[in-house]
Coordinates of C-alpha atoms and ligand atoms in Angstrom, one line a residue:
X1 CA 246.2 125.1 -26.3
X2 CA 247.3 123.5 -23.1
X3 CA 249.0 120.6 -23.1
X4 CA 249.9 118.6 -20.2
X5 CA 252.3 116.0 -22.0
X6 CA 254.1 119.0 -23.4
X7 CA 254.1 120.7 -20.1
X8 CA 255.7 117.9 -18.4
X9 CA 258.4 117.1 -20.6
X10 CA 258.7 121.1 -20.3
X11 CA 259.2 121.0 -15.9
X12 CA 261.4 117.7 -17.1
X13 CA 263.9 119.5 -18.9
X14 CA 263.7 122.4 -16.2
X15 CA 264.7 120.0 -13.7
X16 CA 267.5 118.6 -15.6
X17 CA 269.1 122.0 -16.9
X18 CA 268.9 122.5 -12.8
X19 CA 270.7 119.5 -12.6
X20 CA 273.3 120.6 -15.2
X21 CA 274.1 124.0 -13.9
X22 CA 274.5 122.7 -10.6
X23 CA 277.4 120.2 -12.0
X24 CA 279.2 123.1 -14.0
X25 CA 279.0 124.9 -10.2
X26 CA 281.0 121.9 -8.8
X27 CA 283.4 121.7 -11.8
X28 CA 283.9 124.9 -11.7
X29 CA 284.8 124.8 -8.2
X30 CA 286.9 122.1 -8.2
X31 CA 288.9 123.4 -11.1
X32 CA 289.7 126.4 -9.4
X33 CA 291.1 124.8 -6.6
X34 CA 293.0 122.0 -8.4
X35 CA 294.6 124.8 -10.2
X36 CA 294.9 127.6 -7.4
X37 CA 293.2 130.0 -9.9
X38 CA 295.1 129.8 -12.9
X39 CA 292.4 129.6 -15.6
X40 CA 292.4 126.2 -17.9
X41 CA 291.8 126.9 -21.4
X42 CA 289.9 125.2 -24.2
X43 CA 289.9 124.2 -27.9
X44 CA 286.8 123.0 -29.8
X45 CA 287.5 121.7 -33.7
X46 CA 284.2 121.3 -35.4
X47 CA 283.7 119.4 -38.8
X48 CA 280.2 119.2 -40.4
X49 CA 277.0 121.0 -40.7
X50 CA 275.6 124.1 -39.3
X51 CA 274.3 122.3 -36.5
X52 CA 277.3 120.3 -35.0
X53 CA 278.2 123.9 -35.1
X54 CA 275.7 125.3 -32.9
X55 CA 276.3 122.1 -30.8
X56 CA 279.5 123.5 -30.4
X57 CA 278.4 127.3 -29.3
X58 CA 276.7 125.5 -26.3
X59 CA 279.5 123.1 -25.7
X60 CA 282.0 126.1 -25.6
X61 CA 279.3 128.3 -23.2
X62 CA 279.6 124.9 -20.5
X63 CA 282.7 125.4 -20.6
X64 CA 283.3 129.1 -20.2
X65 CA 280.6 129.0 -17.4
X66 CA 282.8 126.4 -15.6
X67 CA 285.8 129.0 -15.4
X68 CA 287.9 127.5 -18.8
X69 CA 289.2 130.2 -21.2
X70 CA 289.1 130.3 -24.9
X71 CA 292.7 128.9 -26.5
X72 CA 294.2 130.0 -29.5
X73 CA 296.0 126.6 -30.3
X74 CA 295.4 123.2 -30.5
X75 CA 298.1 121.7 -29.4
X76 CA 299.0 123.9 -26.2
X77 CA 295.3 124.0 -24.7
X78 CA 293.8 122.1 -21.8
X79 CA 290.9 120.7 -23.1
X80 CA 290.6 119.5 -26.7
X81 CA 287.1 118.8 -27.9
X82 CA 286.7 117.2 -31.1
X83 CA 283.3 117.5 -32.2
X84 CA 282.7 115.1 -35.4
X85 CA 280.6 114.6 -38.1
X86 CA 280.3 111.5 -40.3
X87 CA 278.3 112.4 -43.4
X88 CA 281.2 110.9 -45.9
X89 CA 284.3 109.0 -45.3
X90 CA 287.0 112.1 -45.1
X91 CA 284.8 113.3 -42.1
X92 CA 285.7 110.6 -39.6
X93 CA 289.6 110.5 -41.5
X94 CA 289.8 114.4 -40.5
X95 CA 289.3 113.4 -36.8
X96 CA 291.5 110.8 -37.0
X97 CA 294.2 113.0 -38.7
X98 CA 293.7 115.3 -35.5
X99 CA 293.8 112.5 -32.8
X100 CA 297.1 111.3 -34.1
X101 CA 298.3 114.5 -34.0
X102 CA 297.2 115.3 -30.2
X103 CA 298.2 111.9 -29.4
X104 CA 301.8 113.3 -29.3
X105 CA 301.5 116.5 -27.4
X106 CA 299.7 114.7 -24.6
X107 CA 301.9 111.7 -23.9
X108 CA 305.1 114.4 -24.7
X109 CA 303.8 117.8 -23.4
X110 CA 300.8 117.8 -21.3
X111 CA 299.8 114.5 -19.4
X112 CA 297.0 116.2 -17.7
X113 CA 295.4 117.4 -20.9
X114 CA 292.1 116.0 -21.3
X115 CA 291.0 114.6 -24.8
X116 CA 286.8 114.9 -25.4
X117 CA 285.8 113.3 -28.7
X118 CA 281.9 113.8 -29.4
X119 CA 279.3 114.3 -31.9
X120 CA 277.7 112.6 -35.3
X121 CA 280.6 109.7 -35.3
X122 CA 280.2 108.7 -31.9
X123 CA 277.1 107.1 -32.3
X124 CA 278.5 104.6 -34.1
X125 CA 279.4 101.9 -31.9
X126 CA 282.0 100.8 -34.3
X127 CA 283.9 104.1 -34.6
X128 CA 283.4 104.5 -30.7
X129 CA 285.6 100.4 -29.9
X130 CA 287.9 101.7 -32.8
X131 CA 288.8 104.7 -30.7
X132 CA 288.7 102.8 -27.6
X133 CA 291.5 100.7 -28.7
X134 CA 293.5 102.9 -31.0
X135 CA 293.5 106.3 -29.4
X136 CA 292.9 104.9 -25.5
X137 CA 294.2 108.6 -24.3
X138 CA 291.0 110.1 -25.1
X139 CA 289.2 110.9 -21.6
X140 CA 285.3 111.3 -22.7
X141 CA 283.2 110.5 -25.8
X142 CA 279.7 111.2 -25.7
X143 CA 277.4 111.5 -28.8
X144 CA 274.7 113.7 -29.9
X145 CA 271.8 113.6 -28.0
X146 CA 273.4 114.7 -24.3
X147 CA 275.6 117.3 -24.8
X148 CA 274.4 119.1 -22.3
X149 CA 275.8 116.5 -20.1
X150 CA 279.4 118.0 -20.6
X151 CA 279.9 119.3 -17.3
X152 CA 278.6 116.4 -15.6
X153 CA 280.7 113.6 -17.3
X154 CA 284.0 115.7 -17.3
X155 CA 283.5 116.3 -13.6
X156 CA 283.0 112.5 -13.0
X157 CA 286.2 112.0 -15.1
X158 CA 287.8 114.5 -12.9
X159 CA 287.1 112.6 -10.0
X160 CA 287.9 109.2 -11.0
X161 CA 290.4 109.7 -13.6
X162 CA 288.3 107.3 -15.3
X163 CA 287.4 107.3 -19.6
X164 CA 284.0 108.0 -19.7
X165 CA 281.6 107.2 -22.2
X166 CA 278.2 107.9 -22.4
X167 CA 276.3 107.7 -25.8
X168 CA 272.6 107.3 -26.1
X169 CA 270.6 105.8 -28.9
X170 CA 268.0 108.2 -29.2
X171 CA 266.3 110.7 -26.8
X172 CA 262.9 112.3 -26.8
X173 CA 264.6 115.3 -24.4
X174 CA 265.4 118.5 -25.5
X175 CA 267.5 120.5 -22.8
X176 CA 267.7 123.9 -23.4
X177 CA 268.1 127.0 -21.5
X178 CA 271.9 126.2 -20.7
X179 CA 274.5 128.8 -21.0
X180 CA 275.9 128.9 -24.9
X181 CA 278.9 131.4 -26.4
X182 CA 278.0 132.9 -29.9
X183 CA 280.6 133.0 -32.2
X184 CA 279.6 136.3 -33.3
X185 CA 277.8 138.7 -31.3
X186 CA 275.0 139.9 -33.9
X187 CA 274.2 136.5 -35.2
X188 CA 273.0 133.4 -34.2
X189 CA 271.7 130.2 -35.6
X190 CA 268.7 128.7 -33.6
X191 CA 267.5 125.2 -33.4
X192 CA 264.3 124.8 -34.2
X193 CA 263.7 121.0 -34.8
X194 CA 266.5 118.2 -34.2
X195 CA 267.3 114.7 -36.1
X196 CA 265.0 113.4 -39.6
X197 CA 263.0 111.1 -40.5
X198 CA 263.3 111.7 -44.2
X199 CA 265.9 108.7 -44.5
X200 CA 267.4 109.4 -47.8
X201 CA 269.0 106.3 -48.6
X202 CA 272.4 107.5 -48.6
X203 CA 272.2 109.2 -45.5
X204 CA 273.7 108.4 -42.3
X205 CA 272.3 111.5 -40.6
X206 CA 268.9 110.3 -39.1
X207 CA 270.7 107.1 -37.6
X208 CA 273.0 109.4 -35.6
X209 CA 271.0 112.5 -35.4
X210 CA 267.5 110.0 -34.4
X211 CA 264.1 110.7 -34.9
X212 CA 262.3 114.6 -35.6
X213 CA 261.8 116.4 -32.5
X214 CA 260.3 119.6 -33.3
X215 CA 260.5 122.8 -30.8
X216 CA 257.7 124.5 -29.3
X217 CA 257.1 127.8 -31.4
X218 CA 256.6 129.8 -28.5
X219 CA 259.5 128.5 -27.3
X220 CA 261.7 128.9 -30.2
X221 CA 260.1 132.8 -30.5
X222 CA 261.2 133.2 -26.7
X223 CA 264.6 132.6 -27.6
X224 CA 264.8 134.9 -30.0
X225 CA 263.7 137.6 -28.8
X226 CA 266.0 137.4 -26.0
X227 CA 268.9 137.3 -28.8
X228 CA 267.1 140.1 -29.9
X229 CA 267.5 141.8 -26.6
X230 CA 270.9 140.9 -26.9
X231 CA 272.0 142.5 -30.0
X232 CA 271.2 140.2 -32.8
X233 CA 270.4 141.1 -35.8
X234 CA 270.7 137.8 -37.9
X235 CA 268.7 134.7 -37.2
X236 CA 269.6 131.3 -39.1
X237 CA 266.8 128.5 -38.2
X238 CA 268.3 125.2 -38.2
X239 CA 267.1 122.0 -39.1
X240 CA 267.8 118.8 -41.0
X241 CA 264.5 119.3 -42.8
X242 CA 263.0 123.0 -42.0
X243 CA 260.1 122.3 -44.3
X244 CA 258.5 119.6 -41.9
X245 CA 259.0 121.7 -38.9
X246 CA 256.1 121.6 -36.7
X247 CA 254.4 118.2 -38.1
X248 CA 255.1 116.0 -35.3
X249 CA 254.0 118.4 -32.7
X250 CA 250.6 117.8 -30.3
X251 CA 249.6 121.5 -31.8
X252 CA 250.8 121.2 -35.5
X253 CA 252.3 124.8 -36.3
X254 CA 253.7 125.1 -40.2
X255 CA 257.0 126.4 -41.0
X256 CA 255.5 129.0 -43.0
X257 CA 254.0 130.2 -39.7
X258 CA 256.8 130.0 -37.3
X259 CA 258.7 132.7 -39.8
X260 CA 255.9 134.8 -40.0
X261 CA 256.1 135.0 -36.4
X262 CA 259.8 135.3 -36.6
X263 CA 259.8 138.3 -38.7
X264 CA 257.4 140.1 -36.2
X265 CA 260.2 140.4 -33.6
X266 CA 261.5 143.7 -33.3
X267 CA 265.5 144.1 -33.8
X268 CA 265.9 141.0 -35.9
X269 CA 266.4 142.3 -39.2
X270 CA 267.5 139.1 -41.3
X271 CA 266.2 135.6 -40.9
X272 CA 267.9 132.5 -42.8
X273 CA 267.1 129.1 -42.3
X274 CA 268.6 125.6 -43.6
X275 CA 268.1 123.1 -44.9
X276 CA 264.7 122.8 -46.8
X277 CA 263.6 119.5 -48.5
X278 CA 262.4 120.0 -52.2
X279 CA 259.8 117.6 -51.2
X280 CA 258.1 119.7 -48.2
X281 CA 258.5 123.1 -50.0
X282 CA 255.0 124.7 -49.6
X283 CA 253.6 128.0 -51.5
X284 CA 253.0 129.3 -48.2
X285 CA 256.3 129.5 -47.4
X286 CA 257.0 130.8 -50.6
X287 CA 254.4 133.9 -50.1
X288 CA 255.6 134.4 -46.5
X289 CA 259.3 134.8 -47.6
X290 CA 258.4 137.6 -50.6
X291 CA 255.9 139.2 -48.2
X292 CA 258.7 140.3 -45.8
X293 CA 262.2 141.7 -46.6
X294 CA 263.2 140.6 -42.8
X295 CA 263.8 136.9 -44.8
X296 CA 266.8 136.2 -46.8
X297 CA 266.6 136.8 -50.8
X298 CA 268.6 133.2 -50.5
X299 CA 267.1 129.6 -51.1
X300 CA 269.3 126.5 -50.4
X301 CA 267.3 123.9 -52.0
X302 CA 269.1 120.5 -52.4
X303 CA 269.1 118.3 -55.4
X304 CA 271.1 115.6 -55.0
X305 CA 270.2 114.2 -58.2
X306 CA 268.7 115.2 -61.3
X307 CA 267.7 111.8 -62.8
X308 CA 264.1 110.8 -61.5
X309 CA 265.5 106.8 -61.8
X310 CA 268.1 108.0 -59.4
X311 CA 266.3 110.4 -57.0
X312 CA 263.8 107.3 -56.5
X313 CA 266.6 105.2 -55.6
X314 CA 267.9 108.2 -53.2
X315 CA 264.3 108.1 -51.4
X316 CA 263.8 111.3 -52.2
X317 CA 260.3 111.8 -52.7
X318 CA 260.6 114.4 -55.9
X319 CA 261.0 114.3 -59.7
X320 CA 263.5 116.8 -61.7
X321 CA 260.5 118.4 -63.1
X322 CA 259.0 119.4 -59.6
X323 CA 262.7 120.2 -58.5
X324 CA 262.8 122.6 -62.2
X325 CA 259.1 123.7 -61.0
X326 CA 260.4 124.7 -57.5
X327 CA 262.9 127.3 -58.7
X328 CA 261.2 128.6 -61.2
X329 CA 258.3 129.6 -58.2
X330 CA 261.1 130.7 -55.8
X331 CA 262.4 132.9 -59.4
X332 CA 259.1 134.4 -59.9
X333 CA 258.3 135.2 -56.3
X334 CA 261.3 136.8 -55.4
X335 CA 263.5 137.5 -59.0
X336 CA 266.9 138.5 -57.1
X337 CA 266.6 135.2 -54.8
X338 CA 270.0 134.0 -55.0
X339 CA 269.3 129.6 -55.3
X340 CA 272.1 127.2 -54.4
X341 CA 272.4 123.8 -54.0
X342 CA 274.2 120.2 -52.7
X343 CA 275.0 117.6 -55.2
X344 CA 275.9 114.0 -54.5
X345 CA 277.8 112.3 -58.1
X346 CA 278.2 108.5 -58.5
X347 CA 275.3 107.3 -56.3
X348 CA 275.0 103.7 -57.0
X349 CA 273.5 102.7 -60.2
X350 CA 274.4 106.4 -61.5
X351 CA 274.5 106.0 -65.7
X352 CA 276.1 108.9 -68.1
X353 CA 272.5 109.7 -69.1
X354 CA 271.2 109.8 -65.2
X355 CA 274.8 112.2 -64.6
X356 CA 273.5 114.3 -67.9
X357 CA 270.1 115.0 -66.1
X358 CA 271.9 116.4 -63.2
X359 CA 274.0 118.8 -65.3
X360 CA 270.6 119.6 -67.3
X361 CA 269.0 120.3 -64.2
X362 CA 272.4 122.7 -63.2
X363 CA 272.1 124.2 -66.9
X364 CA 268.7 125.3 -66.8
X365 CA 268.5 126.2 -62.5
X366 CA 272.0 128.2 -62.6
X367 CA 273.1 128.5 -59.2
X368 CA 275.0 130.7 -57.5
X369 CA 276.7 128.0 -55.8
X370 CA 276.2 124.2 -55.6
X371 CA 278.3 121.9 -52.9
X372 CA 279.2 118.9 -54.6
X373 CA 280.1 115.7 -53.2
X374 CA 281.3 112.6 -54.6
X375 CA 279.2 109.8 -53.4
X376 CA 280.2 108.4 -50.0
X377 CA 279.1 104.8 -49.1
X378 CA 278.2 104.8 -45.3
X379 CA 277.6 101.3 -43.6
X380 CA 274.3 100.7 -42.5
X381 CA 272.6 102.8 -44.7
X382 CA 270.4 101.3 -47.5
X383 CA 272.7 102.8 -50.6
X384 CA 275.4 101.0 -49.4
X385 CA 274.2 97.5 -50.2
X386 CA 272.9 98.5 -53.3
X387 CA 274.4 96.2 -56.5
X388 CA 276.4 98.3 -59.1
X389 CA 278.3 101.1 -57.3
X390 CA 280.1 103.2 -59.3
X391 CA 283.9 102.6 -59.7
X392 CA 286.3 105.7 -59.2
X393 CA 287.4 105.9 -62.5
X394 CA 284.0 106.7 -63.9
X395 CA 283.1 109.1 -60.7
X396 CA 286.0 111.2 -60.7
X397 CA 285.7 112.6 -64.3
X398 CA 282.2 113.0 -63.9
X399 CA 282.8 115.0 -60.6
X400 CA 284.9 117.2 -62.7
X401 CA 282.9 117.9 -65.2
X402 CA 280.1 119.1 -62.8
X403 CA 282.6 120.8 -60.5
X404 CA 283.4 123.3 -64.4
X405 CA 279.9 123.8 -65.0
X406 CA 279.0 124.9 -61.4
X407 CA 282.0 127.1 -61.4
X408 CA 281.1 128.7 -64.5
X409 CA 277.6 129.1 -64.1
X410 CA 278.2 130.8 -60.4
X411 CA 280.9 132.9 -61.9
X412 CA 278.5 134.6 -63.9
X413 CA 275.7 134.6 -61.8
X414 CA 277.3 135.8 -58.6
X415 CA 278.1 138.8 -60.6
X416 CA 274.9 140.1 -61.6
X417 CA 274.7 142.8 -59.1
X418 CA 277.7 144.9 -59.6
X419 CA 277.1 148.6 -59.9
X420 CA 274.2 148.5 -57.5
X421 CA 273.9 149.9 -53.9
X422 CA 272.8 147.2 -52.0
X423 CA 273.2 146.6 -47.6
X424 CA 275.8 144.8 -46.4
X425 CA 276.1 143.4 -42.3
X426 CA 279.5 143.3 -41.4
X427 CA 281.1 140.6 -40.6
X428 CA 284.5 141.0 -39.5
X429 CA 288.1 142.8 -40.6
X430 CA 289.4 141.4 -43.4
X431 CA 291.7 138.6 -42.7
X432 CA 293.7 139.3 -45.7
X433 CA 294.0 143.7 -45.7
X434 CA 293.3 144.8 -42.3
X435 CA 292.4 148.1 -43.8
X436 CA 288.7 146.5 -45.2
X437 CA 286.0 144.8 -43.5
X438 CA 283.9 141.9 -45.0
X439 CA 280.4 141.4 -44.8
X440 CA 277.2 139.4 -46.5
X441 CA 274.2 140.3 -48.6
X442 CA 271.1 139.3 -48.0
X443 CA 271.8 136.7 -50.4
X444 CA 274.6 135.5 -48.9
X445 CA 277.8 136.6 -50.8
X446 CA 280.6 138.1 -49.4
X447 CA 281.5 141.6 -49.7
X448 CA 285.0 143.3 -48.9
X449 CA 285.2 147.1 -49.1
X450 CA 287.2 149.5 -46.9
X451 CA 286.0 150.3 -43.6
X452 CA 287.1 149.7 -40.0
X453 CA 286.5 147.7 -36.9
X454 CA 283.3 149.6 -35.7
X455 CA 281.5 148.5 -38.7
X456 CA 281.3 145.3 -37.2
X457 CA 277.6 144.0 -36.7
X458 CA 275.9 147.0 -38.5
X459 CA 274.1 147.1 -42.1
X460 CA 275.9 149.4 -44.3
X461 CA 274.5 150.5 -48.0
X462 CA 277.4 149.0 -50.2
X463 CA 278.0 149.9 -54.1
X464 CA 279.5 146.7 -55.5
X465 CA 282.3 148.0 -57.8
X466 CA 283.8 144.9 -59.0
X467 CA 282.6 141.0 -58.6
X468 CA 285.4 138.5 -58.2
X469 CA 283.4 135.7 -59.1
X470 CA 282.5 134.4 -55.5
X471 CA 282.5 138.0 -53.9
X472 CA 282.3 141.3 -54.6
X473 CA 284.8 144.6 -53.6
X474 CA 282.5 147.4 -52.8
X475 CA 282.9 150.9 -51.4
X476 CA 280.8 152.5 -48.6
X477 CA 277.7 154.5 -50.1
Ligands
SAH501 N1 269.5 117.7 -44.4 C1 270.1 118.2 -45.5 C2 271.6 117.8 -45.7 C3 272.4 117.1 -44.7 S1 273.9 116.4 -45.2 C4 269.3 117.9 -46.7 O1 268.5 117.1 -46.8 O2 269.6 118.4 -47.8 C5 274.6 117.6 -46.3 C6 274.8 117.1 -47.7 O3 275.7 116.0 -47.7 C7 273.6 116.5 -48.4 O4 272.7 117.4 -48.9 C8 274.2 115.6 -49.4 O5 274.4 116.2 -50.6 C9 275.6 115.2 -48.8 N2 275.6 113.8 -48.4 C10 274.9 113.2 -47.5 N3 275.2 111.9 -47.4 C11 276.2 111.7 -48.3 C12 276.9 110.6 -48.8 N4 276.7 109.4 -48.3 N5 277.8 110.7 -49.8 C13 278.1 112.0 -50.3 N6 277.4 113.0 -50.0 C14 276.5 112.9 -49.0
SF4_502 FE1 270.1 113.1 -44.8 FE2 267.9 113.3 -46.3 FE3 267.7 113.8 -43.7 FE4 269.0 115.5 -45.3 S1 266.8 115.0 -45.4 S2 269.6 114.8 -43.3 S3 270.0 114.2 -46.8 S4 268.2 111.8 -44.6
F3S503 FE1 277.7 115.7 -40.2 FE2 276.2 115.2 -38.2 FE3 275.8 117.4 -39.6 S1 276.9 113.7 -39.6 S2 276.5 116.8 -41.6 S3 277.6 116.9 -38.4 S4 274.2 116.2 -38.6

């Protein structure tokens, strides 16, 4: 259906990626002069989730369109882009590990090295003074809505040697169609919706990540098929909540939908996506997924908690016994799924009995992984001024516990495939024995088995001699 709101903000965004490539042009320019050709290089740190990492790609892509090189080291590069997250507390103490440490090579080494701090913890106008006065030797902040600005604000810094800041609140605009590296050539994640509006009420994410702005289908299909055309294999759909994808949209589209569609394009051969909400996790999607083999046999379905008392307090819009009812679909559907999970311990108000529901839940779901995190209070957020948080003491044992049981359980369950031939895409050659190459399943776990460099990016049929507990050893069948 036509729309002409949609089409507007559509020539909108044209015109400002237009704008955008036009300032890289000039930076670029300038650079290569300033320099008489000798190539600047650049280093991007990235902490946080799979998006700040895609951020990152298209950070890296302005910057390798405007002439700089990848660097190998932190400390001995041009440009240092810090890219933060600020989910828990030893997020933001990471970057400020790093800035302290940068702080000395550019006051002793490199004067003319330019600092960029941007991301999840800049829009926090707290953290944002804070590094204004502690770390003034950082050149540019910006937060997450205008990265694509990147050339445009470092070329104003260039020219006035000023520290430039520019962080919006929020942003209807979604810029795309700006150049954007891939980490690896056959894989690629692929926005399909930004921000959430699910508010979980330990959350900081939808304060700094704003509002749900879903993509366009066709547009998100476009994309695709040009990775396709350009050698991907793997697709991972990214969103805060992938199971509201397509709700706020003039044309509503289901997520259910978009994969189907997604798993029509010839040349993609796996499709993941992350994360889902247990709340928006619809049957269709369920059918769609065991319909095609194209779609991960992998479900990362976070709990959180599994005490109802505490998941209502969480604002999470689900009870243990739909969580339980969940899996045991996904099982059913599709019996070698592999199911993992995130798990937050000492939320406020967190009893013994409510922690016991959460290790029933573990008991009787058995994961092949679970991400656990000690509760993390974030300012602004409604768990934070809840009465009766949970003192240290009490969390920290509790954390253990849970940390045993998920090790254990994944131990066993990771294992379950050895002796079968099953295809693996490879990754990369083995950090560890350059002689093997490491690779994934469809269900995510690693695999190591002997082969060499021009493995790289294919699906090979494995047999999966011997499981380590989180990965397997293999040889080629
Ligand atoms: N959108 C995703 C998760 C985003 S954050 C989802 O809804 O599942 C990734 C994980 O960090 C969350 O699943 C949660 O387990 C954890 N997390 C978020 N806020 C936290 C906090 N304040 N303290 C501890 N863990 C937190
Ligand atoms: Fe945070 Fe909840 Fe949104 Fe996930 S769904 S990003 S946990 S508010
Ligand atoms: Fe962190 Fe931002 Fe992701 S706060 S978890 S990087 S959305």
């Amino acid at each position: 259906m036509f729309c002409w709101k949609e089409k507007m903000a559509e020539l909108k965004n044209i015109e400002e990626a237009a704008r955008q490539r036009n300032y890289i042009e000039k930076l670029k320019k300038y650079l290569e002069e300033k320099t008489q050709g000798q190539p600047r290089t650049y280093y991007i740190e990235t902490l946080g989730c799979q998006m700040n990492a895609k951020d990152s790609e298209k950070l890296a892509g302005i910057l390798k369109e405007a002439g700089y090189r990848e660097g190998q080291k932190e400390e001995e590069a041009d440009l240092v882009l810090y890219n933060t997250c600020t989910v828990r507390e030893n997020a933001n103490q990471k970057i400020y590990g790093h800035l302290g440490q940068i702080k000395k090579t550019k006051l002793q080494r490199n004067q003319d090295m330019t600092v960029v701090v941007c991301g999840c913890m800049m829009q926090e106008p707290d953290e944002v003074a804070y590094i204004r006065t502690t770390y003034p030797f950082v050149d540019i902040i910006f937060g997450t809505h205008n990265i694509f600005k990147l050339a445009e604000l470092l070329y104003r810094h260039e020219m006035t040697k000023d520290t430039v800041i520019d962080v919006w609140e929020g942003t209807d605009e979604i810029v795309e169609d700006l150049p954007a590296v891939r980490k690896y050539p056959f894989k690629s994640g692929v926005n399909i919706m930004y921000g959430c509006n699910n508010f979980c009420s330990y959350c900081i994410v939808p304060y700094v990540r704003g509002r749900e702005r879903s993509r366009l289908k066709e547009d998100i299909l476009k994309e695709i098929q040009a990775l396709s055309e350009d050698g991907v294999k793997e697709v991972m759909l990214l969103g805060q909540n992938v199971n509201s994808y397509g709700k706020t949209l003039e044309t509503p589209v289901s997520f259910a939908e978009l994969l189907r569609d997604v798993t029509k394009i010839e040349g993609i051969e796996r499709i993941r996506f992350m994360t889902s909400h247990p709340k928006d996790l619809s049957d269709e999607l369920i059918e769609v997924m065991a319909s095609s083999e194209k779609i991960c046999r992998h479900f990362h379905l976070p709990l959180q908690s599994g005490s109802d008392r505490i998941l209502k307090l969480m604002n999470r819009h689900y009870t243990k016994e739909h969580y339980l009812e969940l899996t045991e679909k996904l099982r059913k559907a599709m019996p070698d799924i592999s199911l993992t999970t995130d798990i937050i311990v000492g939320f406020p108000q967190e009893t013994e009995e409510d922690f016991e529901d959460t290790m029933d839940v573990v008991r009787q779901v058995r994961f092949d992984s679970a991400f656990t995190f000690i509760y993390s209070k974030r300012t602004g957020t409604p768990a934070a001024r809840m009465p009766d948080q949970v003192p240290e003491d009490v969390v920290k044992p509790r954390f253990d516990r849970l940390l045993k049981e998920v090790q254990d359980i994944g131990k066993e369950m990771s294992g379950r495939d050895v002796g079968k031939v099953l295809p693996v895409l490879v990754e990369e050659v083995n950090q560890q024995d350059k002689t093997m190459v490491s690779g994934r399943l469809t269900n995510n776990t690693m695999v190591h088995f002997k082969g060499t460099e021009e493995l790289i990016g294919r699906i090979v049929d494995v047999r999966l001699t011997d499981s380590k507990g989180f990965y397997y050893l293999g040889e080629k069948a």
